[in-house]
Coordinates of N, CA and C in Angstrom, one line a residue:
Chain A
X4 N -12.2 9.1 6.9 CA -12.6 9.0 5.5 C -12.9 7.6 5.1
X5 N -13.8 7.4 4.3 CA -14.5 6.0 3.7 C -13.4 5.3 2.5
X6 N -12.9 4.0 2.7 CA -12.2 3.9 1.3 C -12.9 3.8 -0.2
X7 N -11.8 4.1 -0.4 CA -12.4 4.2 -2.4 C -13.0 3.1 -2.7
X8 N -14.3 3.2 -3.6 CA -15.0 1.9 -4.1 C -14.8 1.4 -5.1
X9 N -14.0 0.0 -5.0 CA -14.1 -0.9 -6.2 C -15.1 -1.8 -6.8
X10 N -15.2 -2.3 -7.7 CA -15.8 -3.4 -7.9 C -15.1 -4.9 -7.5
X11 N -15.9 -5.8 -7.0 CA -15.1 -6.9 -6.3 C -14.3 -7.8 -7.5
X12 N -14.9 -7.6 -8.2 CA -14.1 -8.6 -9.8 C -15.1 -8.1 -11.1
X13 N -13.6 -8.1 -11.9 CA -13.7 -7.7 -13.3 C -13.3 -9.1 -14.1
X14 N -14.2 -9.3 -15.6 CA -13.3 -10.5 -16.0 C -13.3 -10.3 -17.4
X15 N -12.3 -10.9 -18.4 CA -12.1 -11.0 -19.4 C -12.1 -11.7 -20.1
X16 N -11.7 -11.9 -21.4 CA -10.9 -13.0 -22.2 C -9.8 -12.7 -22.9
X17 N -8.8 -13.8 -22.8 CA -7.6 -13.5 -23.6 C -7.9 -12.2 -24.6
X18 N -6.6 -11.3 -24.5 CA -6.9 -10.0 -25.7 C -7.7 -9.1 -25.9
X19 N -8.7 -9.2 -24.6 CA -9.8 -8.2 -24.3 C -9.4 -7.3 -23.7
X20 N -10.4 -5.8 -23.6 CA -9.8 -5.1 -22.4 C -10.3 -4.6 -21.3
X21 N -10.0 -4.3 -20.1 CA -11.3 -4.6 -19.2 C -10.3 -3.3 -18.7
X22 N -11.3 -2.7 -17.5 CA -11.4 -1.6 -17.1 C -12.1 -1.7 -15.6
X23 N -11.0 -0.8 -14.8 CA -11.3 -0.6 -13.5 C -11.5 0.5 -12.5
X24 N -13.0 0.5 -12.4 CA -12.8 1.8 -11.6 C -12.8 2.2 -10.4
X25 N -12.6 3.3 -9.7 CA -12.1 3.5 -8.4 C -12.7 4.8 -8.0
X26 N -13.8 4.9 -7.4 CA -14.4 5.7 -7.3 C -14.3 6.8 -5.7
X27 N -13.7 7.5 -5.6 CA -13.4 8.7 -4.2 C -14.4 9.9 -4.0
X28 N -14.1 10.8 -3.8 CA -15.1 11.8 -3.7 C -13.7 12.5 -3.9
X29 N -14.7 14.4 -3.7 CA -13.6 15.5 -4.0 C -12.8 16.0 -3.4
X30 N -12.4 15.1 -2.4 CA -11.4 15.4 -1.3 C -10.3 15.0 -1.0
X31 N -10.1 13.9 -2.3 CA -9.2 12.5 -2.5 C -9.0 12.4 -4.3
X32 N -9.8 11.5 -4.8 CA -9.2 11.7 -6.1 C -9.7 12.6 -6.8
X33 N -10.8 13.8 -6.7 CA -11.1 14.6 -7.3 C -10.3 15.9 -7.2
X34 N -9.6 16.0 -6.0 CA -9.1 16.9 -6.1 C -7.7 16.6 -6.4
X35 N -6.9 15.7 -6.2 CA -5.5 15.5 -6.5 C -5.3 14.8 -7.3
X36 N -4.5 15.1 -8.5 CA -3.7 14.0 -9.3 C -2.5 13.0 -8.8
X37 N -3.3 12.2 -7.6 CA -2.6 11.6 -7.0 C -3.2 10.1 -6.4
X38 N -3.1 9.3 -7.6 CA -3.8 8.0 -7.6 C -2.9 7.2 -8.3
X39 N -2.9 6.1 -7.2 CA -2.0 4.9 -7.7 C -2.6 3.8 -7.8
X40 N -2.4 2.7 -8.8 CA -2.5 1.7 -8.9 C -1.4 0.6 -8.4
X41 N -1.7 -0.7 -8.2 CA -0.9 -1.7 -7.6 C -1.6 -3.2 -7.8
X42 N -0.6 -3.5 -8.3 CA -1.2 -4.9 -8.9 C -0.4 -6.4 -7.8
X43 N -1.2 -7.3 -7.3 CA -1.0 -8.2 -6.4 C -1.3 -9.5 -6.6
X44 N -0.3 -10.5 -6.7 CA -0.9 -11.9 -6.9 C -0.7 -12.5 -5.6
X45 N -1.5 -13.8 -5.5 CA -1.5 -14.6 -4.5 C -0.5 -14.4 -3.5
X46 N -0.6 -14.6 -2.3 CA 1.2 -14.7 -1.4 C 2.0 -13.4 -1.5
X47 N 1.8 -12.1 -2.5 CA 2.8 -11.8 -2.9 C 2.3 -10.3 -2.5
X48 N 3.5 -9.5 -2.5 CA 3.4 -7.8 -2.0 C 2.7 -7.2 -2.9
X49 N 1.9 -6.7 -2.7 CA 1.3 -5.2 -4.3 C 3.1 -4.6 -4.8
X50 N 2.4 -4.6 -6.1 CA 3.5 -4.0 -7.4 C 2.9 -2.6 -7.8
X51 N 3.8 -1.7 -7.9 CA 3.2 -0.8 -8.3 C 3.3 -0.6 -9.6
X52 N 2.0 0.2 -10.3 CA 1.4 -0.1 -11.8 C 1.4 0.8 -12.2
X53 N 0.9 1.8 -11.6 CA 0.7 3.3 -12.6 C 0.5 4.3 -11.2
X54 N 1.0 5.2 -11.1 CA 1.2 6.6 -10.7 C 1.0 7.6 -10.9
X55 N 0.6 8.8 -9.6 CA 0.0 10.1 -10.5 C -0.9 10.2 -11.3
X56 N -2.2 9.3 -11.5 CA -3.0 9.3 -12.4 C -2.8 8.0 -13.7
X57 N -1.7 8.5 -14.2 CA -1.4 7.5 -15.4 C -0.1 7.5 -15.9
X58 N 0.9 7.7 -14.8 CA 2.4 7.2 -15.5 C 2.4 5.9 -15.1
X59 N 3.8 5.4 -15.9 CA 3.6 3.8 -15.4 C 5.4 3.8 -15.1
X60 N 5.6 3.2 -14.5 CA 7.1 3.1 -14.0 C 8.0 2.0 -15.1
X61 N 9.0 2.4 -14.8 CA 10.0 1.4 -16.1 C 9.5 0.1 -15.4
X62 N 9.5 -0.7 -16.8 CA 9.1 -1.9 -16.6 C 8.1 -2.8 -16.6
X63 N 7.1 -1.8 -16.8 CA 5.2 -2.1 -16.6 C 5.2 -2.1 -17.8
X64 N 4.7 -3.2 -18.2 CA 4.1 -3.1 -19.5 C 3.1 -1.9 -19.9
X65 N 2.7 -1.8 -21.0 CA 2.1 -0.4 -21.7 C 0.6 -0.9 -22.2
X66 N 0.6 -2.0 -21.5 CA -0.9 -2.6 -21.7 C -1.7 -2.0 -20.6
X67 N -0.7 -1.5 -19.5 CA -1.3 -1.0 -18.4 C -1.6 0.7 -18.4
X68 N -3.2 1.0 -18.2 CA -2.9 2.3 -18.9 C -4.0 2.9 -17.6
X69 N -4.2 4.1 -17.1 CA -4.5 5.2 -16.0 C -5.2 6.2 -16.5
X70 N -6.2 6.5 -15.7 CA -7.0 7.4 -16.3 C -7.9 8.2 -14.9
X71 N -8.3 9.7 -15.0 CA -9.5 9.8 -13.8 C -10.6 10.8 -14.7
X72 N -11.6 11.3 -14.2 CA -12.4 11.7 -14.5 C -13.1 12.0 -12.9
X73 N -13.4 13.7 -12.6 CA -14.4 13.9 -11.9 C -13.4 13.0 -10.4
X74 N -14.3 12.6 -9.7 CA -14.0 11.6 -8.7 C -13.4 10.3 -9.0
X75 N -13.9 9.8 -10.0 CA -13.2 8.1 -10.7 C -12.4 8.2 -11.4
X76 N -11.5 7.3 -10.6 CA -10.1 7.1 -11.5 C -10.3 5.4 -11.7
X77 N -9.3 5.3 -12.9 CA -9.7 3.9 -13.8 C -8.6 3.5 -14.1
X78 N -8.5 2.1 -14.1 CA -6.7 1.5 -14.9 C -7.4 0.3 -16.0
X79 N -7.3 0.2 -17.1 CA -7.1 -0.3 -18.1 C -6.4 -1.1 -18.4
X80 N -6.7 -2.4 -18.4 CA -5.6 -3.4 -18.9 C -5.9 -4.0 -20.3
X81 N -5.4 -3.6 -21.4 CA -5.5 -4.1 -22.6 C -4.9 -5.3 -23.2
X82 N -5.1 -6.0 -24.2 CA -4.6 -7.3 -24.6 C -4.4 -7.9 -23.2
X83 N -5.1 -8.5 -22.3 CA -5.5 -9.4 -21.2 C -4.5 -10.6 -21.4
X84 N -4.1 -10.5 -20.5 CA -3.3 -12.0 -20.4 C -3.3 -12.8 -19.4
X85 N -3.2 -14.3 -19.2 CA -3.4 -15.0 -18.1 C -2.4 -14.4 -17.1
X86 N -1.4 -14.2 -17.4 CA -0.1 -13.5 -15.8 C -0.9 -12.0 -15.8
X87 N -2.2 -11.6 -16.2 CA -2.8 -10.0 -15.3 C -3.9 -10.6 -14.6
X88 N -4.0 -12.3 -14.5 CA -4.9 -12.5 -13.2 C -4.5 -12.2 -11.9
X89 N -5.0 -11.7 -11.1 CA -4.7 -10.8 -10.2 C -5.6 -9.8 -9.1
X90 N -5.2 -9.3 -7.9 CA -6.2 -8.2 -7.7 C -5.0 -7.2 -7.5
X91 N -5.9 -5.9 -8.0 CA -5.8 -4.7 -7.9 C -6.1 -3.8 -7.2
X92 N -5.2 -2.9 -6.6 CA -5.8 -1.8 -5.8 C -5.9 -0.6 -6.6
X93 N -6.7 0.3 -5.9 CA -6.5 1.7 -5.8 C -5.7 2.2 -4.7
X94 N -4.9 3.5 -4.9 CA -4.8 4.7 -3.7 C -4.8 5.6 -4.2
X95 N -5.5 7.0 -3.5 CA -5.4 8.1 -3.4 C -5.0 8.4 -1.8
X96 N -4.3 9.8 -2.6 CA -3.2 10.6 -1.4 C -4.6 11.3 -0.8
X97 N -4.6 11.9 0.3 CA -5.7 12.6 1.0 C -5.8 13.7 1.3
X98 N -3.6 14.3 1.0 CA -3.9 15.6 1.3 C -3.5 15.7 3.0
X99 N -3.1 14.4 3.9 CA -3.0 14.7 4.9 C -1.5 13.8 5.6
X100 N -1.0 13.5 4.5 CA -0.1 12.8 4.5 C -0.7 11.2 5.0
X101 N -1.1 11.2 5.0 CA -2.0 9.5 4.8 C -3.0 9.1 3.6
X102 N -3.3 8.1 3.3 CA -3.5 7.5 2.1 C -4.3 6.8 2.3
X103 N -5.7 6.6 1.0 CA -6.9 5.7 1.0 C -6.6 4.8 -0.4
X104 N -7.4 3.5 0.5 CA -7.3 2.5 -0.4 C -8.5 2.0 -1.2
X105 N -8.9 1.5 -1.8 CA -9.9 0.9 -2.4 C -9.9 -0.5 -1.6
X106 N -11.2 -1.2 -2.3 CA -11.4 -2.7 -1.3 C -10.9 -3.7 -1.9
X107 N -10.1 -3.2 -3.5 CA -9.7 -4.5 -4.3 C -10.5 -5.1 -5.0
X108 N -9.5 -5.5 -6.1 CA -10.5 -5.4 -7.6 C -10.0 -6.9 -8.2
X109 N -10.9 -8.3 -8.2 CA -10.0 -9.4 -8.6 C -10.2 -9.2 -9.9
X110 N -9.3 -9.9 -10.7 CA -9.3 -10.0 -12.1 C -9.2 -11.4 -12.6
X111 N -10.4 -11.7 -13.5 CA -10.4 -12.7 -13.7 C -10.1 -13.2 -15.0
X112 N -9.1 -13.8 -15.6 CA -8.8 -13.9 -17.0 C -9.8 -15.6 -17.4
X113 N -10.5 -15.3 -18.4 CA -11.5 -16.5 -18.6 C -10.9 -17.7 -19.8
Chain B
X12 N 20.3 -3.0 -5.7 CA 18.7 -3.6 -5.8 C 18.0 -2.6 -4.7
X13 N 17.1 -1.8 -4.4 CA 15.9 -1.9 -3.3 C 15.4 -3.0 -2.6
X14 N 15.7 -2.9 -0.9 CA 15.1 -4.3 -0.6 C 14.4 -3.3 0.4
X15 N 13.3 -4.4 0.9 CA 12.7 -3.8 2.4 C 12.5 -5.5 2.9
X16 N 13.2 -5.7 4.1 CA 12.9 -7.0 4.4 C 12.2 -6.9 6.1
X17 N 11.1 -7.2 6.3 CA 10.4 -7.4 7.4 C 10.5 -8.4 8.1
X18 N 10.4 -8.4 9.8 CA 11.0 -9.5 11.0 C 10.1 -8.7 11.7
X19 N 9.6 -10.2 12.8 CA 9.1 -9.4 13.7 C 7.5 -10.1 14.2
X20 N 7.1 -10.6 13.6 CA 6.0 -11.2 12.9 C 5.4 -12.5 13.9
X21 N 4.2 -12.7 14.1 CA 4.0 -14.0 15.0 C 2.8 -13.9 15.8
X22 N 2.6 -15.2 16.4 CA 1.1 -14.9 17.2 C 1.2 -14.6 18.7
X23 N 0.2 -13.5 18.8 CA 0.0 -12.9 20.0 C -0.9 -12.8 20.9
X24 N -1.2 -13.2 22.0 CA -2.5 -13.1 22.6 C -3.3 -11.3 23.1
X25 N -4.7 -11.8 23.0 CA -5.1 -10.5 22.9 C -4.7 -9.2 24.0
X26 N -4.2 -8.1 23.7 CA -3.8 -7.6 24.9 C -2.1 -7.6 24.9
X27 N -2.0 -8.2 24.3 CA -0.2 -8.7 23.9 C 1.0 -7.3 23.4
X28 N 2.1 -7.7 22.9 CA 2.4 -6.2 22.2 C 3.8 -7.2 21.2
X29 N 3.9 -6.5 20.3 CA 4.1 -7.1 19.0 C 5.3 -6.1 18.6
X30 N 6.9 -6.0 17.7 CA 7.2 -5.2 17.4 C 7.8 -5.9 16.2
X31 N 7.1 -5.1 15.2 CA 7.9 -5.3 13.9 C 8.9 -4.6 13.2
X32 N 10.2 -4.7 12.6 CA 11.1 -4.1 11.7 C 11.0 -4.4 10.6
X33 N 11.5 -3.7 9.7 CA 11.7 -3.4 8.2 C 12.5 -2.9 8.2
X34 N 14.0 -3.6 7.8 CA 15.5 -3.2 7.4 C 15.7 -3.0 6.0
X35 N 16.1 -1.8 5.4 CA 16.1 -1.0 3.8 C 17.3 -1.2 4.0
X36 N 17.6 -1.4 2.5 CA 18.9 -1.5 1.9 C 18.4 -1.4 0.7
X37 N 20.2 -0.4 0.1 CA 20.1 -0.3 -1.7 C 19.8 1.0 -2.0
X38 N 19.2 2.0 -0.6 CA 18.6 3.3 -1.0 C 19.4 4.1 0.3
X39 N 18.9 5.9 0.1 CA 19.7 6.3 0.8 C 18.3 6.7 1.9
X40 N 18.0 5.6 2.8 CA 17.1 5.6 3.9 C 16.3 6.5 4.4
X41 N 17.4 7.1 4.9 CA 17.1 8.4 5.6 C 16.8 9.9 5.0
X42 N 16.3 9.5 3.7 CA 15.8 11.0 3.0 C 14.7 10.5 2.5
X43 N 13.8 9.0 2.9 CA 12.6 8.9 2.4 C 11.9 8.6 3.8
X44 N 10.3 9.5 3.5 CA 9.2 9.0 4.5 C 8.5 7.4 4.3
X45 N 8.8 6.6 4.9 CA 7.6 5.6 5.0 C 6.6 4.7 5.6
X46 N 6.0 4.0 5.5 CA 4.6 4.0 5.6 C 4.5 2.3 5.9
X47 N 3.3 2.1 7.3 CA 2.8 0.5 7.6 C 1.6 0.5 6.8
X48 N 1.5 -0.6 5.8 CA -0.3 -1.4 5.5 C -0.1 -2.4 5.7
X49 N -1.3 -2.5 5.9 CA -2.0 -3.7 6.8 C -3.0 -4.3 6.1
X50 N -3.2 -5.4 5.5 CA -4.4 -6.4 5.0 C -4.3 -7.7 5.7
X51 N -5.9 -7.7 6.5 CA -6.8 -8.7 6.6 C -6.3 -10.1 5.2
X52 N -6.0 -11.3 5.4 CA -5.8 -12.2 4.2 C -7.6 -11.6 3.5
X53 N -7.3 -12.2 2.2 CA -8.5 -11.8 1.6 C -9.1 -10.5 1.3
X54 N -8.6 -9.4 2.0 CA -9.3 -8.0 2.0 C -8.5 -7.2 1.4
X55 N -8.7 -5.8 1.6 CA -8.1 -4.9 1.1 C -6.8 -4.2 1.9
X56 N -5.9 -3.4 1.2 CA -5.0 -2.8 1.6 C -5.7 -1.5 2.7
X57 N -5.3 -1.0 3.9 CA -5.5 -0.4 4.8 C -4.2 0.1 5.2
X58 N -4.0 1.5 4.9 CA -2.9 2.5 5.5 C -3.1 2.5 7.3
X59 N -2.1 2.2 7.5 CA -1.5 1.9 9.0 C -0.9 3.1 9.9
X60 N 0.2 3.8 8.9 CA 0.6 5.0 9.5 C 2.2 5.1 8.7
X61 N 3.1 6.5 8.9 CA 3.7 7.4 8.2 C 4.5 7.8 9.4
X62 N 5.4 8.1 8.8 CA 6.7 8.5 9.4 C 7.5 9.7 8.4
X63 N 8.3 10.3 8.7 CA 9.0 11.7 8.0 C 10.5 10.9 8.1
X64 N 11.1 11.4 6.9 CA 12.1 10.8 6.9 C 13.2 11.5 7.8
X65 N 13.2 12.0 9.2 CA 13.9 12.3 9.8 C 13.2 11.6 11.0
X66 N 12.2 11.1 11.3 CA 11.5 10.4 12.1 C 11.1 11.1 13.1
X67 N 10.5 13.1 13.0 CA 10.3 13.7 13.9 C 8.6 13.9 13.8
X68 N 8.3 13.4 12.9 CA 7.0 13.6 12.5 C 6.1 12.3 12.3
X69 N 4.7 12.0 12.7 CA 4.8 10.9 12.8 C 2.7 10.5 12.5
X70 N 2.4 10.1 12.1 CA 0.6 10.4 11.6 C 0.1 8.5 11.9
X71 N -1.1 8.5 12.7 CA -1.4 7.4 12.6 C -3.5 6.9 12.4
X72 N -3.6 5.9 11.8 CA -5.0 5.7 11.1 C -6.0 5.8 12.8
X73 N -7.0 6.2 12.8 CA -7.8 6.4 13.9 C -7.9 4.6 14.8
X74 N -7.7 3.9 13.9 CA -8.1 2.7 14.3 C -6.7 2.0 15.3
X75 N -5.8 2.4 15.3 CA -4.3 1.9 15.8 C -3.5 3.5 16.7
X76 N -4.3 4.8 16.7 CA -4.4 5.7 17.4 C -3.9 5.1 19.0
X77 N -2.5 6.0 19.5 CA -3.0 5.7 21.2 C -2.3 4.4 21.3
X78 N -2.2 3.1 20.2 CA -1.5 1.9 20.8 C -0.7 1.7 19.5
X79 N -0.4 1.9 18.7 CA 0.6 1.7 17.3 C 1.4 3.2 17.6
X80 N 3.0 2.9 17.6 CA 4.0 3.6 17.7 C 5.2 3.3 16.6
X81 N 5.1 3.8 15.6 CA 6.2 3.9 14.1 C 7.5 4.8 14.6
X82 N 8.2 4.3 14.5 CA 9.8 4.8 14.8 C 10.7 4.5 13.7
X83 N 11.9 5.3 13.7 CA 13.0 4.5 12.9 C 14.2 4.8 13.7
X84 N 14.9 4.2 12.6 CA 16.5 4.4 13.3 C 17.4 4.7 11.8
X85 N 17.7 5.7 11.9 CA 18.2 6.0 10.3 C 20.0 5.2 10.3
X86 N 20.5 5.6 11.6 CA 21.9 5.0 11.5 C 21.8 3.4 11.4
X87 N 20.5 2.7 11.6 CA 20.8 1.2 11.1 C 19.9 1.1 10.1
X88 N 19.1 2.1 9.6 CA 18.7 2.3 8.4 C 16.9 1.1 8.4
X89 N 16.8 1.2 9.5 CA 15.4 0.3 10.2 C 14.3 1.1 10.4
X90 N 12.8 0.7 9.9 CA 11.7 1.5 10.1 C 11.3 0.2 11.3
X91 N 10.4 0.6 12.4 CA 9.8 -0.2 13.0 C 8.2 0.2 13.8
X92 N 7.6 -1.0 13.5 CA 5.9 -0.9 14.2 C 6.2 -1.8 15.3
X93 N 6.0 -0.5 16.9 CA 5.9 -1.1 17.9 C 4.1 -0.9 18.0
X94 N 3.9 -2.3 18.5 CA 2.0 -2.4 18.6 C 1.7 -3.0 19.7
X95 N 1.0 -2.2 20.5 CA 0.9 -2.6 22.1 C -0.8 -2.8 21.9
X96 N -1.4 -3.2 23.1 CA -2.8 -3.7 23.1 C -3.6 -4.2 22.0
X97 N -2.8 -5.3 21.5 CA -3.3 -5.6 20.3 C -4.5 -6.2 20.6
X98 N -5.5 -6.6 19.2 CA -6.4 -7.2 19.3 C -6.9 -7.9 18.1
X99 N -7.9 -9.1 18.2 CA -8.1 -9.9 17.2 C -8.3 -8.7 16.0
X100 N -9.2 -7.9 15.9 CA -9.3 -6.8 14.6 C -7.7 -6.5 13.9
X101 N -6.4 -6.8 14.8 CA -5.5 -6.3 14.0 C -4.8 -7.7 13.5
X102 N -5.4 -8.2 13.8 CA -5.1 -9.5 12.5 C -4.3 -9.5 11.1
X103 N -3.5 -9.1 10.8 CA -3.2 -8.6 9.4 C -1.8 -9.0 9.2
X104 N -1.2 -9.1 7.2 CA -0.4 -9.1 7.1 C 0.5 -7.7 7.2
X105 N 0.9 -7.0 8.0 CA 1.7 -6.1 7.9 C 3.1 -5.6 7.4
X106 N 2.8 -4.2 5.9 CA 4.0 -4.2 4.5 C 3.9 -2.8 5.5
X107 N 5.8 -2.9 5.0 CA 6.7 -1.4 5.1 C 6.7 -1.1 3.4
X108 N 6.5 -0.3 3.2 CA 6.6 0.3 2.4 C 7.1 1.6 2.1
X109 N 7.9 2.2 0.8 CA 8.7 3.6 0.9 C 7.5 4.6 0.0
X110 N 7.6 5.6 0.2 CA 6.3 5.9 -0.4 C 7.3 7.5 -0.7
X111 N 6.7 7.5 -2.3 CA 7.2 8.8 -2.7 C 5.9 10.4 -2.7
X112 N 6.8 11.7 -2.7 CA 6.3 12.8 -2.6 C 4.4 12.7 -2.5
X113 N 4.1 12.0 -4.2 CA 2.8 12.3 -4.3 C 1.9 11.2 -3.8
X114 N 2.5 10.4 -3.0 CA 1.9 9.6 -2.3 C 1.6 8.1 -2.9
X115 N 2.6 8.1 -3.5 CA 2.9 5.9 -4.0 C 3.6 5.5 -3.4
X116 N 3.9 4.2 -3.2 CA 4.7 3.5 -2.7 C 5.5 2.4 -3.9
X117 N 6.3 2.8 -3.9 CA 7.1 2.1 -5.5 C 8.1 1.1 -4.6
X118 N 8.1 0.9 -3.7 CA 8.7 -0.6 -3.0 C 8.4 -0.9 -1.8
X119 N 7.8 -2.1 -1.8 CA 7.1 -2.7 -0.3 C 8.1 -3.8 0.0
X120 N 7.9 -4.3 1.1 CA 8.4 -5.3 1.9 C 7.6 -6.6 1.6
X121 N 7.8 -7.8 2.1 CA 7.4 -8.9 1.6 C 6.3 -9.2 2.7
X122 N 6.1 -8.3 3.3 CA 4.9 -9.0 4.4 C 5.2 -9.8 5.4
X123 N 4.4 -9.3 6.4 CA 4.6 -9.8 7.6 C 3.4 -10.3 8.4
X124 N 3.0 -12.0 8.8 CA 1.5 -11.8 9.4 C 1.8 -11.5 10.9
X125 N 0.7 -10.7 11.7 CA 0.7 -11.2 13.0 C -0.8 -11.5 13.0
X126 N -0.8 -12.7 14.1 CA -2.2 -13.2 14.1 C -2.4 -12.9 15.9
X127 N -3.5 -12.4 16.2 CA -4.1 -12.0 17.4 C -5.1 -13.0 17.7
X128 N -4.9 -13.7 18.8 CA -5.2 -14.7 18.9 C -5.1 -15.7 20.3
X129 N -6.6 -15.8 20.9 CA -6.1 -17.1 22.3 C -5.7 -18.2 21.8

């Protein structure tokens, strides 16, 4: 299977809100409500952000918001801040007990 | 706390064989399945392979098929990637990670590089 497509960078400005999409086919995120997000700075492990579509785990700010439609699923970061410069993943589950990723999404706060 | 802390890590010549651990602590180990990714510095996350949390079941990416072997050991509470015939393509920082039912991973390891390499 092909990984999910990101766009290579998204950017903002302070308090803006940008939006990220993640695009699979219907065999992966169209068919399962099972897409996660994961947010990663320099040096550092991916953080998980939002689950299942659009829960967010204790502790995630609520600026961070999950969405899909069809094949594309999307994460929203509202009121932008310099600490959400960063890249982002996608994953969707496959249904086969292994997991696709997207190619990573940098975030550029302007 | 949840930790996953990875060892193991280093440069290898091509053809070489590499064995990484991931020691969990803080959880109860052995009732969760988890999972190697692998990123290229600069690239994307790439799923490695899965394990069942009894370690009888076992799934791996076509690309590491035949020479990547995922094991655990639940009584020391250790996931490990044995990687035989490596090669410069597997170049990567490689994360243990615990990965729940619907397929996230809500705690990773700190990464581990191995570089393939004359």
């Amino acid at each position: 299977q092909s990984a999910l497509t990101q766009p290579a960078s998204v950017s903002g400005s302070p308090g803006q809100s940008i939006t990220i999409s993640c695009t699979g086919s219907s065999s992966d995120i169209g068919y399962y409500d099972y897409v996660s997000w994961y947010q990663q700075h320099p040096g550092k492990a991916p953080k998980l952000m939002i689950y299942e579509v659009s829960n967010r785990p204790s502790g995630v700010s609520n600026r961070f918001s999950g969405s899909k439609s069809g094949n594309t699923a999307s994460l929203t970061i509202s009121g932008l801040q310099a600490e959400d410069e960063a890249d982002y993943h996608c994953s969707a589950y496959t249904g086969s007990s292994s997991l696709l990723f997207g190619g990573g999404t940098k975030v550029i706060v302007l | 706390d949840v930790q996953l802390v990875e060892s193991g890590g280093g440069l290898v010549q091509p053809g070489g064989s590499l064995r990484l651990s991931c020691a969990a602590s803080g959880f109860t180990f052995s009732t969760y399945w988890m999972h190697w990714v692998r990123q290229v510095p600069g690239k994307g996350l790439v799923w490695v392979s899965r394990i069942n949390s009894a370690g009888s079941s076992t799934m791996y990416a076509d690309s590491v098929k035949g020479r990547f072997t995922i094991s655990r050991d639940n009584a020391k509470n250790t996931l490990y990637l044995q990687m035989n015939s490596l090669r410069a393509g597997d170049t990567a920082v490689y994360y243990c990670a615990r990965v729940r039912p619907t397929g996230y991973y809500d705690y990773w390891g700190q990464g581990m590089l191995v570089t393939v390499s004359s």
